GROMACS .gro file of C-alpha atoms in nm:
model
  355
    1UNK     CA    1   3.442   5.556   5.949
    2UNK     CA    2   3.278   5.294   5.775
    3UNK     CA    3   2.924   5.340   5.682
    4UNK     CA    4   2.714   5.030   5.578
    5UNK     CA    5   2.495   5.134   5.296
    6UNK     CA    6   2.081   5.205   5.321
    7UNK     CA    7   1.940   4.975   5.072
    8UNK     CA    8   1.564   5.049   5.033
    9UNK     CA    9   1.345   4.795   5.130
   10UNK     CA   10   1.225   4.562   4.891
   11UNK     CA   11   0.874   4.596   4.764
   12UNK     CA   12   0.624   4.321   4.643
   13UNK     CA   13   0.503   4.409   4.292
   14UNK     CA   14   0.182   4.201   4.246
   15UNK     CA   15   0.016   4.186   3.887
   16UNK     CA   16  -0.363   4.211   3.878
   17UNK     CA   17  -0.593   4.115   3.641
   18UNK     CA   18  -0.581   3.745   3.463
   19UNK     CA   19  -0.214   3.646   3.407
   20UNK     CA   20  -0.171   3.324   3.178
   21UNK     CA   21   0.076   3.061   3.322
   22UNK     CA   22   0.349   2.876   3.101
   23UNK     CA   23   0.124   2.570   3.048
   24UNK     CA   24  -0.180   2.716   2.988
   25UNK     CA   25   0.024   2.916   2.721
   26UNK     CA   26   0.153   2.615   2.562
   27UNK     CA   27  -0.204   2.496   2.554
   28UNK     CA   28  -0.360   2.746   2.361
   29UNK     CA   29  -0.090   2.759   2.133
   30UNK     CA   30  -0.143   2.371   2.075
   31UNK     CA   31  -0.538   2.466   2.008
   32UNK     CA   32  -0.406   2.757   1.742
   33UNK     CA   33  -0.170   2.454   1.535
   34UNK     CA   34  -0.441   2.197   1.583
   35UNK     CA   35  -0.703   2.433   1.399
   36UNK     CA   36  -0.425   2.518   1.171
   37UNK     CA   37  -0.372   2.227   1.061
   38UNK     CA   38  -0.760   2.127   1.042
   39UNK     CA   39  -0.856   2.467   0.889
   40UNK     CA   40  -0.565   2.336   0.568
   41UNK     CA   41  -0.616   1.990   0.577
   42UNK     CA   42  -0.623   1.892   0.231
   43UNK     CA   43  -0.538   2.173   0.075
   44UNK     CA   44  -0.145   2.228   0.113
   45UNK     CA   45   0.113   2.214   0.347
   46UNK     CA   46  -0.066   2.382   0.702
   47UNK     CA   47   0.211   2.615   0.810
   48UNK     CA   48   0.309   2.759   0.394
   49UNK     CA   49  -0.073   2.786   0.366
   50UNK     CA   50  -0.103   2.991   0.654
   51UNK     CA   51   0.187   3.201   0.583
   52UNK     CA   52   0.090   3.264   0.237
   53UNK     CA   53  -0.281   3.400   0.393
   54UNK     CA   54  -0.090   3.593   0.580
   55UNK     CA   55   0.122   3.744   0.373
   56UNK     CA   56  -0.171   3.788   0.118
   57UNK     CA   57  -0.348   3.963   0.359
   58UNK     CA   58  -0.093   4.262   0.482
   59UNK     CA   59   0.006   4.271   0.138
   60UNK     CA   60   0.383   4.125   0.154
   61UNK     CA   61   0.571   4.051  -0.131
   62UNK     CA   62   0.886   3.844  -0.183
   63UNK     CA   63   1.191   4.059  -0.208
   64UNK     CA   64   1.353   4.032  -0.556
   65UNK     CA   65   1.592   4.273  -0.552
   66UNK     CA   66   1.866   4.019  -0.475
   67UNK     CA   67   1.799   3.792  -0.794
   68UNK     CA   68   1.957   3.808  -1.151
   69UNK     CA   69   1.782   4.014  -1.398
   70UNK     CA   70   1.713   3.882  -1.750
   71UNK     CA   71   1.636   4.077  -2.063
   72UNK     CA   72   1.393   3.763  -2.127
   73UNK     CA   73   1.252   3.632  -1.766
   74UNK     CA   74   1.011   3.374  -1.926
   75UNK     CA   75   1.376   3.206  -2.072
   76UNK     CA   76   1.519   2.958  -1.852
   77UNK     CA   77   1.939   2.898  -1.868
   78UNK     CA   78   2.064   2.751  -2.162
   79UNK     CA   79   2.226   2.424  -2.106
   80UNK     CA   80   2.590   2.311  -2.171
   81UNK     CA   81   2.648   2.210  -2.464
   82UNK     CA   82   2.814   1.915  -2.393
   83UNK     CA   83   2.540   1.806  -2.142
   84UNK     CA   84   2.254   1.824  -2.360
   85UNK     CA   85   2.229   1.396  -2.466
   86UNK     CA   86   1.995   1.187  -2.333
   87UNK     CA   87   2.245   0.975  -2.194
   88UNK     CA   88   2.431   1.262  -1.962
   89UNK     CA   89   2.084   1.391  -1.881
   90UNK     CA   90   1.970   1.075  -1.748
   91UNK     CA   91   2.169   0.993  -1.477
   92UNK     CA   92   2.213   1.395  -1.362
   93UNK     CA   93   1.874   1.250  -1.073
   94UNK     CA   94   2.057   1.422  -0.802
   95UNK     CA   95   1.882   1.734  -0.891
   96UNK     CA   96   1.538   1.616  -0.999
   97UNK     CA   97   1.508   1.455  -0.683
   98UNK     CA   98   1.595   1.716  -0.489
   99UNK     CA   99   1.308   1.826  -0.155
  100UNK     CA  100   1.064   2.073  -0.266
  101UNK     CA  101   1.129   2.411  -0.093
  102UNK     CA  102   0.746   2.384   0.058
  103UNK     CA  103   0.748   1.999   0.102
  104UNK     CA  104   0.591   1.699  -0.091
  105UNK     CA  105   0.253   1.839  -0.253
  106UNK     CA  106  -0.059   1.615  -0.157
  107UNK     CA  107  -0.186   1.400  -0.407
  108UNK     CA  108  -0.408   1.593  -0.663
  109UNK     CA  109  -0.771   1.465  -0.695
  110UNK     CA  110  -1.078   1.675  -0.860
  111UNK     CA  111  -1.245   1.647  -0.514
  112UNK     CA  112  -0.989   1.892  -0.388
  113UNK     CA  113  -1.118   2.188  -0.658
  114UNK     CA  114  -1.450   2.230  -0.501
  115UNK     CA  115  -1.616   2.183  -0.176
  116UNK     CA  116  -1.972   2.040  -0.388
  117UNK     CA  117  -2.050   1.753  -0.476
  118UNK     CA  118  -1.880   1.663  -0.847
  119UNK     CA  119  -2.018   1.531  -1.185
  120UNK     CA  120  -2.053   1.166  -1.223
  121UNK     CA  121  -1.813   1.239  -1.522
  122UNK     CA  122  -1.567   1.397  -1.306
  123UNK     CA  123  -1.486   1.068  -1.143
  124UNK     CA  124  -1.418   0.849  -1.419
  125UNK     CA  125  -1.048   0.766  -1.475
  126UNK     CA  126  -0.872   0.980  -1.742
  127UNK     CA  127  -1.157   1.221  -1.755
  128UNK     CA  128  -0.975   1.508  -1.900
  129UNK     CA  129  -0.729   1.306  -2.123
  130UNK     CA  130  -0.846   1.398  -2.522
  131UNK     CA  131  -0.914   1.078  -2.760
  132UNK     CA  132  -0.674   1.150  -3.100
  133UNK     CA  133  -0.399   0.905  -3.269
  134UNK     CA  134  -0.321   0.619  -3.059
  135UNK     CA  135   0.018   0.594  -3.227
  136UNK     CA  136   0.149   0.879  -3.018
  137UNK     CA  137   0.305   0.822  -2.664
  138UNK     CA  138   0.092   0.859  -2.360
  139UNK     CA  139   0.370   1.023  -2.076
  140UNK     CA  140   0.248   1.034  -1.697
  141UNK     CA  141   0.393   1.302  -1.518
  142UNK     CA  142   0.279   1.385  -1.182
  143UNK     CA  143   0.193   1.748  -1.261
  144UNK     CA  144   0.066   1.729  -1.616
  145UNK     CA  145  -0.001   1.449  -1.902
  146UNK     CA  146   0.077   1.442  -2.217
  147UNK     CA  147   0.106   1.281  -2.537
  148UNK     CA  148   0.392   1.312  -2.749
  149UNK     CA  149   0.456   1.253  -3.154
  150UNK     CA  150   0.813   1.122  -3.170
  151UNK     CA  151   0.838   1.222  -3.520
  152UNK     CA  152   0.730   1.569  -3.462
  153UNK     CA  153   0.922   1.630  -3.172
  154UNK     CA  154   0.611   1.839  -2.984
  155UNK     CA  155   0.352   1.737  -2.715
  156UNK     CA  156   0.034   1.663  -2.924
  157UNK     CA  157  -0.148   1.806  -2.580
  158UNK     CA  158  -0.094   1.822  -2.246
  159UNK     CA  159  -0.363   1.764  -1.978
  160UNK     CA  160  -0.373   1.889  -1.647
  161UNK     CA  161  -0.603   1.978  -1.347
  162UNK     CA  162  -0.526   2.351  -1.190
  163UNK     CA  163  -0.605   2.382  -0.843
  164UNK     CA  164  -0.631   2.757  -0.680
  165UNK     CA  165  -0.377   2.672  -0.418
  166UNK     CA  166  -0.111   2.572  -0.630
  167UNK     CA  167  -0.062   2.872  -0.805
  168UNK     CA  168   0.073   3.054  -0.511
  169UNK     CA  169   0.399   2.920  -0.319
  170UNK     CA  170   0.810   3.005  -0.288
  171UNK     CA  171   0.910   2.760  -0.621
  172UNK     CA  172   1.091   2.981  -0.842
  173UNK     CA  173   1.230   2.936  -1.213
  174UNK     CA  174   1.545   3.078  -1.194
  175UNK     CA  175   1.763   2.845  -1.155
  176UNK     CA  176   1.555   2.571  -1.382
  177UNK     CA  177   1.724   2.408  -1.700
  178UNK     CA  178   1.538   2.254  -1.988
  179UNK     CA  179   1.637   1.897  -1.998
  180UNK     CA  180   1.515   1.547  -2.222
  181UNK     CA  181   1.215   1.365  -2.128
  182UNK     CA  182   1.377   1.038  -1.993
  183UNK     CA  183   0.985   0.887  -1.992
  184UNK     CA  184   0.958   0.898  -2.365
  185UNK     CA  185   1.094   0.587  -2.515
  186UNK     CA  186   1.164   0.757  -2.832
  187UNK     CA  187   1.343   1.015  -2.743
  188UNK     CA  188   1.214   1.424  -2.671
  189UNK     CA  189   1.344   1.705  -2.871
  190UNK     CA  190   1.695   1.821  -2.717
  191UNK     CA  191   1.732   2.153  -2.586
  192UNK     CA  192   2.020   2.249  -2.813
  193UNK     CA  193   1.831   2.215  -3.089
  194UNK     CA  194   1.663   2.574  -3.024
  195UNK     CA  195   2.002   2.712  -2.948
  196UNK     CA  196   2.011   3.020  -3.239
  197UNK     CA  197   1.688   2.867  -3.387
  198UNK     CA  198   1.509   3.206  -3.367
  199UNK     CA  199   1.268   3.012  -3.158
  200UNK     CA  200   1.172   3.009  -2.780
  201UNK     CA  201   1.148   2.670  -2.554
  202UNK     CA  202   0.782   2.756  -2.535
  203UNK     CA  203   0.582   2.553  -2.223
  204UNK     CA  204   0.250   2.441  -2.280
  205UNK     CA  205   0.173   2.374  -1.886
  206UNK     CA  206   0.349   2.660  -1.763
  207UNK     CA  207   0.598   2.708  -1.467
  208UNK     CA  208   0.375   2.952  -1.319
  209UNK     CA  209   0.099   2.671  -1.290
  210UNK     CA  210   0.337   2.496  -1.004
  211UNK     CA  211   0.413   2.760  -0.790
  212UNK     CA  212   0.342   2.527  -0.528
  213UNK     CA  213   0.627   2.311  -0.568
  214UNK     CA  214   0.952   2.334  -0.683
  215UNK     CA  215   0.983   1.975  -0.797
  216UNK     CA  216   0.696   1.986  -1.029
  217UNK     CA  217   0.819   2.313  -1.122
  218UNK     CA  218   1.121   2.177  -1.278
  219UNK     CA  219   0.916   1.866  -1.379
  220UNK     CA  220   0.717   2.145  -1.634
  221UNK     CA  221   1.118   2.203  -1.821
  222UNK     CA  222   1.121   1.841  -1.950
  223UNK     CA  223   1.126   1.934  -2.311
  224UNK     CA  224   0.848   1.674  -2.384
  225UNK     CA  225   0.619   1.989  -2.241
  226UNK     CA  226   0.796   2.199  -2.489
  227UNK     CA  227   0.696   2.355  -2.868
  228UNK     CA  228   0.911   2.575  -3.058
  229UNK     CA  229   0.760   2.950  -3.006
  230UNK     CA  230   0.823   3.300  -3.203
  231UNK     CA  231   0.982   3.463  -2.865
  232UNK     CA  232   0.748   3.798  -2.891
  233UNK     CA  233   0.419   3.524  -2.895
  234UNK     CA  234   0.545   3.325  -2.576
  235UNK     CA  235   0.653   3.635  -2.389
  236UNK     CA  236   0.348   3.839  -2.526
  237UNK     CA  237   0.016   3.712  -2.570
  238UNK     CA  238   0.084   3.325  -2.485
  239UNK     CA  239   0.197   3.443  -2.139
  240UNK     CA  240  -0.088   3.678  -2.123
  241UNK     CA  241  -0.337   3.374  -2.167
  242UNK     CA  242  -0.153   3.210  -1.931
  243UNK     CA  243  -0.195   3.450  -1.653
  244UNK     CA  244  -0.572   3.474  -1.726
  245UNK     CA  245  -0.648   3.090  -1.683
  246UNK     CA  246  -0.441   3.111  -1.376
  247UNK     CA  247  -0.630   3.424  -1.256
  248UNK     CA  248  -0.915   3.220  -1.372
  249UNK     CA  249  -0.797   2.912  -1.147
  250UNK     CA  250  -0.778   3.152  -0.846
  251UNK     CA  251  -1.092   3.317  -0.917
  252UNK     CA  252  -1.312   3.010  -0.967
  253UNK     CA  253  -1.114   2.735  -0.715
  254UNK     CA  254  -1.008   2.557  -0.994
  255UNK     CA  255  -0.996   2.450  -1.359
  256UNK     CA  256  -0.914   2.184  -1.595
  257UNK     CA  257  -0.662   2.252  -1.849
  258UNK     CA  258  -0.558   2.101  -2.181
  259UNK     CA  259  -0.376   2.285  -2.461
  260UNK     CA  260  -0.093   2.251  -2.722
  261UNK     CA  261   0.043   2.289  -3.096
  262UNK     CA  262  -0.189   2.264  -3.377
  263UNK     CA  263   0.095   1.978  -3.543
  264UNK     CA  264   0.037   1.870  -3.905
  265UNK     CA  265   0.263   1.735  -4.173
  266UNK     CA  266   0.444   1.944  -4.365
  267UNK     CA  267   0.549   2.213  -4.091
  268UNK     CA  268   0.923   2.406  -4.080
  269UNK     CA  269   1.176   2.237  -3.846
  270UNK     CA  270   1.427   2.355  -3.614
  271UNK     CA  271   1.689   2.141  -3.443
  272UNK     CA  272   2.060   2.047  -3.494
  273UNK     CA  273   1.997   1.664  -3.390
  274UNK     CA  274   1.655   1.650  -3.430
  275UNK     CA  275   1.391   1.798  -3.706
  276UNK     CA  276   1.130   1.960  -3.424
  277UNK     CA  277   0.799   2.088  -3.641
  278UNK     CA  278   0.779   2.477  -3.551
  279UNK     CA  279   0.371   2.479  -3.498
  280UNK     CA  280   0.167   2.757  -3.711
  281UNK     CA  281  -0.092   2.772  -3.422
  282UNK     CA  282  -0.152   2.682  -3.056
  283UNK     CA  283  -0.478   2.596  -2.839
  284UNK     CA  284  -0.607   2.580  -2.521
  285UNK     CA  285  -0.917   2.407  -2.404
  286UNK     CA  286  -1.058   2.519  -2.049
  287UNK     CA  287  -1.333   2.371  -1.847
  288UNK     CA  288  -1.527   2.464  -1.543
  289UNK     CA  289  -1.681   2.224  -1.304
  290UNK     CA  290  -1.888   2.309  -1.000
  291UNK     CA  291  -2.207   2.083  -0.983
  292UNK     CA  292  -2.461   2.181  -1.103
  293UNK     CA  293  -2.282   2.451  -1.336
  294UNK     CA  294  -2.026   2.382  -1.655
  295UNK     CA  295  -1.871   2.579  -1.910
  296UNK     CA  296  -1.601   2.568  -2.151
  297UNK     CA  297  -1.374   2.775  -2.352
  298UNK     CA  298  -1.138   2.776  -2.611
  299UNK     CA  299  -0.872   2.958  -2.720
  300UNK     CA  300  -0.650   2.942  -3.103
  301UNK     CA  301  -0.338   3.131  -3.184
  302UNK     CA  302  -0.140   3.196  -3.457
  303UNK     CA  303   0.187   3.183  -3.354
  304UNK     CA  304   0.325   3.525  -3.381
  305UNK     CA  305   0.285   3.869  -3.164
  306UNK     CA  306  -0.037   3.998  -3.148
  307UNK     CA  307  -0.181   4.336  -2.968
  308UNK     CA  308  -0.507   4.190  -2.956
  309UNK     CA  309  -0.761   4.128  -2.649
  310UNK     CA  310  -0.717   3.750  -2.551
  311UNK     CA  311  -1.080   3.757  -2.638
  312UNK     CA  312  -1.028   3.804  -3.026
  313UNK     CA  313  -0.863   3.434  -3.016
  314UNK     CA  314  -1.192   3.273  -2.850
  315UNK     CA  315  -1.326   3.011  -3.071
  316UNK     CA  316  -1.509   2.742  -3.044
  317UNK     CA  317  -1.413   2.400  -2.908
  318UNK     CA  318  -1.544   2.240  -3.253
  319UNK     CA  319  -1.307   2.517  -3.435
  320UNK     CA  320  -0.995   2.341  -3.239
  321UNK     CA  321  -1.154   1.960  -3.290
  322UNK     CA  322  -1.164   2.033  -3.647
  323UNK     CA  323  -0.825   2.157  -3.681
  324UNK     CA  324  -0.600   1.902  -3.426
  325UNK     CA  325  -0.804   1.605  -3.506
  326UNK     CA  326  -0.895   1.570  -3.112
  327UNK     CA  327  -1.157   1.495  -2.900
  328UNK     CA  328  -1.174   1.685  -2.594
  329UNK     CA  329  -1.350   1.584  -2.279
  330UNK     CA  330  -1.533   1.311  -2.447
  331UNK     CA  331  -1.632   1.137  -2.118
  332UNK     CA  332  -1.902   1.433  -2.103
  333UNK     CA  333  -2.228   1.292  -2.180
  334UNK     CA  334  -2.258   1.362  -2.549
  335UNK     CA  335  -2.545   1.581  -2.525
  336UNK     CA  336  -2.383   1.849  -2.267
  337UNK     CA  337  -2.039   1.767  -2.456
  338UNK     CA  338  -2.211   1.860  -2.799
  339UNK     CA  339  -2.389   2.143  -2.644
  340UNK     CA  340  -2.056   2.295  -2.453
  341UNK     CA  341  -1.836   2.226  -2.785
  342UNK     CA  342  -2.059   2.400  -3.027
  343UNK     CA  343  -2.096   2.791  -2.908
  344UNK     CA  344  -1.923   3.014  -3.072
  345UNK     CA  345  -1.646   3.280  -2.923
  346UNK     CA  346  -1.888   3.565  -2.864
  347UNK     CA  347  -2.180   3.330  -2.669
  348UNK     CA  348  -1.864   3.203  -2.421
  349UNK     CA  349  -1.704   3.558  -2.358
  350UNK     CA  350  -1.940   3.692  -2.103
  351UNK     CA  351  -1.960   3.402  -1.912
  352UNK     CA  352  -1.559   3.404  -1.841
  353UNK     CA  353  -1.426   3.745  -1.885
  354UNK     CA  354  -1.591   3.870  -1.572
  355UNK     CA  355  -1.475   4.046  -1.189
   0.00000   0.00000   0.00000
């Protein structure tokens, strides 16, 4: 005999308490990216910026586990051979104008370092650019400036502001090449002339200062950014000086930044199609701005390895004047400039090398 099946009888569950509805959770979520995207305006892309917090916070770290090792990680690939002319380099723009993996920086402005008001200095076009030899050739990147002797094959400087939020991001160097300057009308040092020089493609603004993006990342390889370095100086101390001003940068909101080779006549040369001057010394010039406090350092290396603190190499900014022929911030009234320029290594210490 067939026997229908007892089903129990269906009881209403009812929820208690405040429930949230579909549209009121679609509201508040269009609150939370509004006051994302007010809380970064200005600062960097909203949703990277807000990642990067976060992942600062619960102490995340990219996995590298994946990516090729290198006995020298500050090296970037050598190039072909037969790609290393001016001509072939030029018209390889495919993959300089390739998207940035965190999007198109915003445009970088002093008034982006610091929430105060700024010096009247500060605002004046080209303020950080040095005064030296007008022969050499002022280059306009959009990460860094620089001018370049043709006949020396070496930035003279290179001049750049360092923001704390660009130090942090997903651009990486791996996969970077050193390539000509196509901006310099006479022509940048090739990258095959360090090929078995001895010598490292040493950057004066550093990869690690465009973390932020990957196209000015691979804007900082153009060799008109490069000097000839002993490797052990540019993976040693030069990259520990590096780190500081960046820690520096992060520490104080931001910096200006201009450094380079000491370049005289009469220096060794490297190069199999060009003679590029192997500098005896490099420099670095650092300035702090925050209304109504300034200070300045400076920094001169010899160009070899060295154990010693970073702070043995702090001289003063007249030291460096004296010995590149340049004039460093000189849109600083002259008494503050003159003031800044003149202490000595020991007075300027204290006031940087601090928690």
């Amino acid at each position: 005999m067939f026997v229908r099946p007892k089903f129990r009888a269906s009881k209403r569950y009812v929820q208690r308490g405040f429930r949230l509805r579909g549209n009121t959770l679609i509201l508040l979520f269009g609150f939370f990216l509004l006051g994302l995207f007010l809380h970064y305006k200005g600062r960097t892309e909203p949703v990277v910026a807000f990642w990067n917090d976060v992942r600062s916070l619960l102490g995340i770290r990219h996995d590298r586990t994946n990516r090729p090792s290198s006995d020298n990680p500050y090296k970037a690939p050598e190039p072909n051979e037969d790609a290393a002319t001016d001509e072939q380099t030029n018209g390889g723009g495919d993959e300089s104008e390739a998207s940035d993996k965190t999007g198109n920086r915003p445009e970088r402005s002093a008034d982006q370092r610091t929430s105060t008001s700024l010096f009247t200095f500060e605002k004046e076009v080209d303020f950080l650019l040095p005064v030296g030899k007008a022969g050499d050739e002022l280059i306009r990147h959009e990460g860094y400036t620089l001018r370049y002797d043709d006949d020396l094959k070496n930035p003279v400087w290179v001049a750049y502001p360092l923001l704390a939020y660009e130090i942090t991001g997903d651009a990486e160097r791996d996969n970077e090449r050193f390539m000509p300057d196509p901006a310099v009308e006479g022509g940048t040092a090739l990258p095959t002339d360090y090929t078995r020089s001895g010598y490292d493609r040493g950057h004066q603004a550093p990869a690690g200062d465009f973390k932020f993006s990957q196209r000015l990342m691979r804007e900082s390889f153009l060799m008109s950014n490069i000097s000839p370095q002993a490797p052990q100086f540019n993976r040693g101390v030069w990259k520990q000086l590096e780190e500081q001003v960046r820690s520096w940068a992060y520490r104080d909101g931001g910096l200006y930044v201009v450094t380079g080779p000491v370049l005289k006549a009469g220096l060794p040369t490297i190069g199999k199609t060009n003679a590029v001057a192997v500098p005896e010394y490099f420099y670095k010039v650092i300035l702090y701005c925050h209304n109504p406090d300034i200070r300045m350092i400076g920094f001169l290396l010899k160009n070899e390895p060295s154990d010693e603190p970073l702070s043995s190499f702090v001289v003063s900014v007249d030291q460096i004047e004296q010995a590149t022929g340049l004039d460093f911030f000189p849109k600083i009234p002259d008494d503050l400039e003159r003031r800044l320029e003149s202490r000595r290594g020991r007075d300027v210490v204290d006031k940087w090398f601090f928690r």
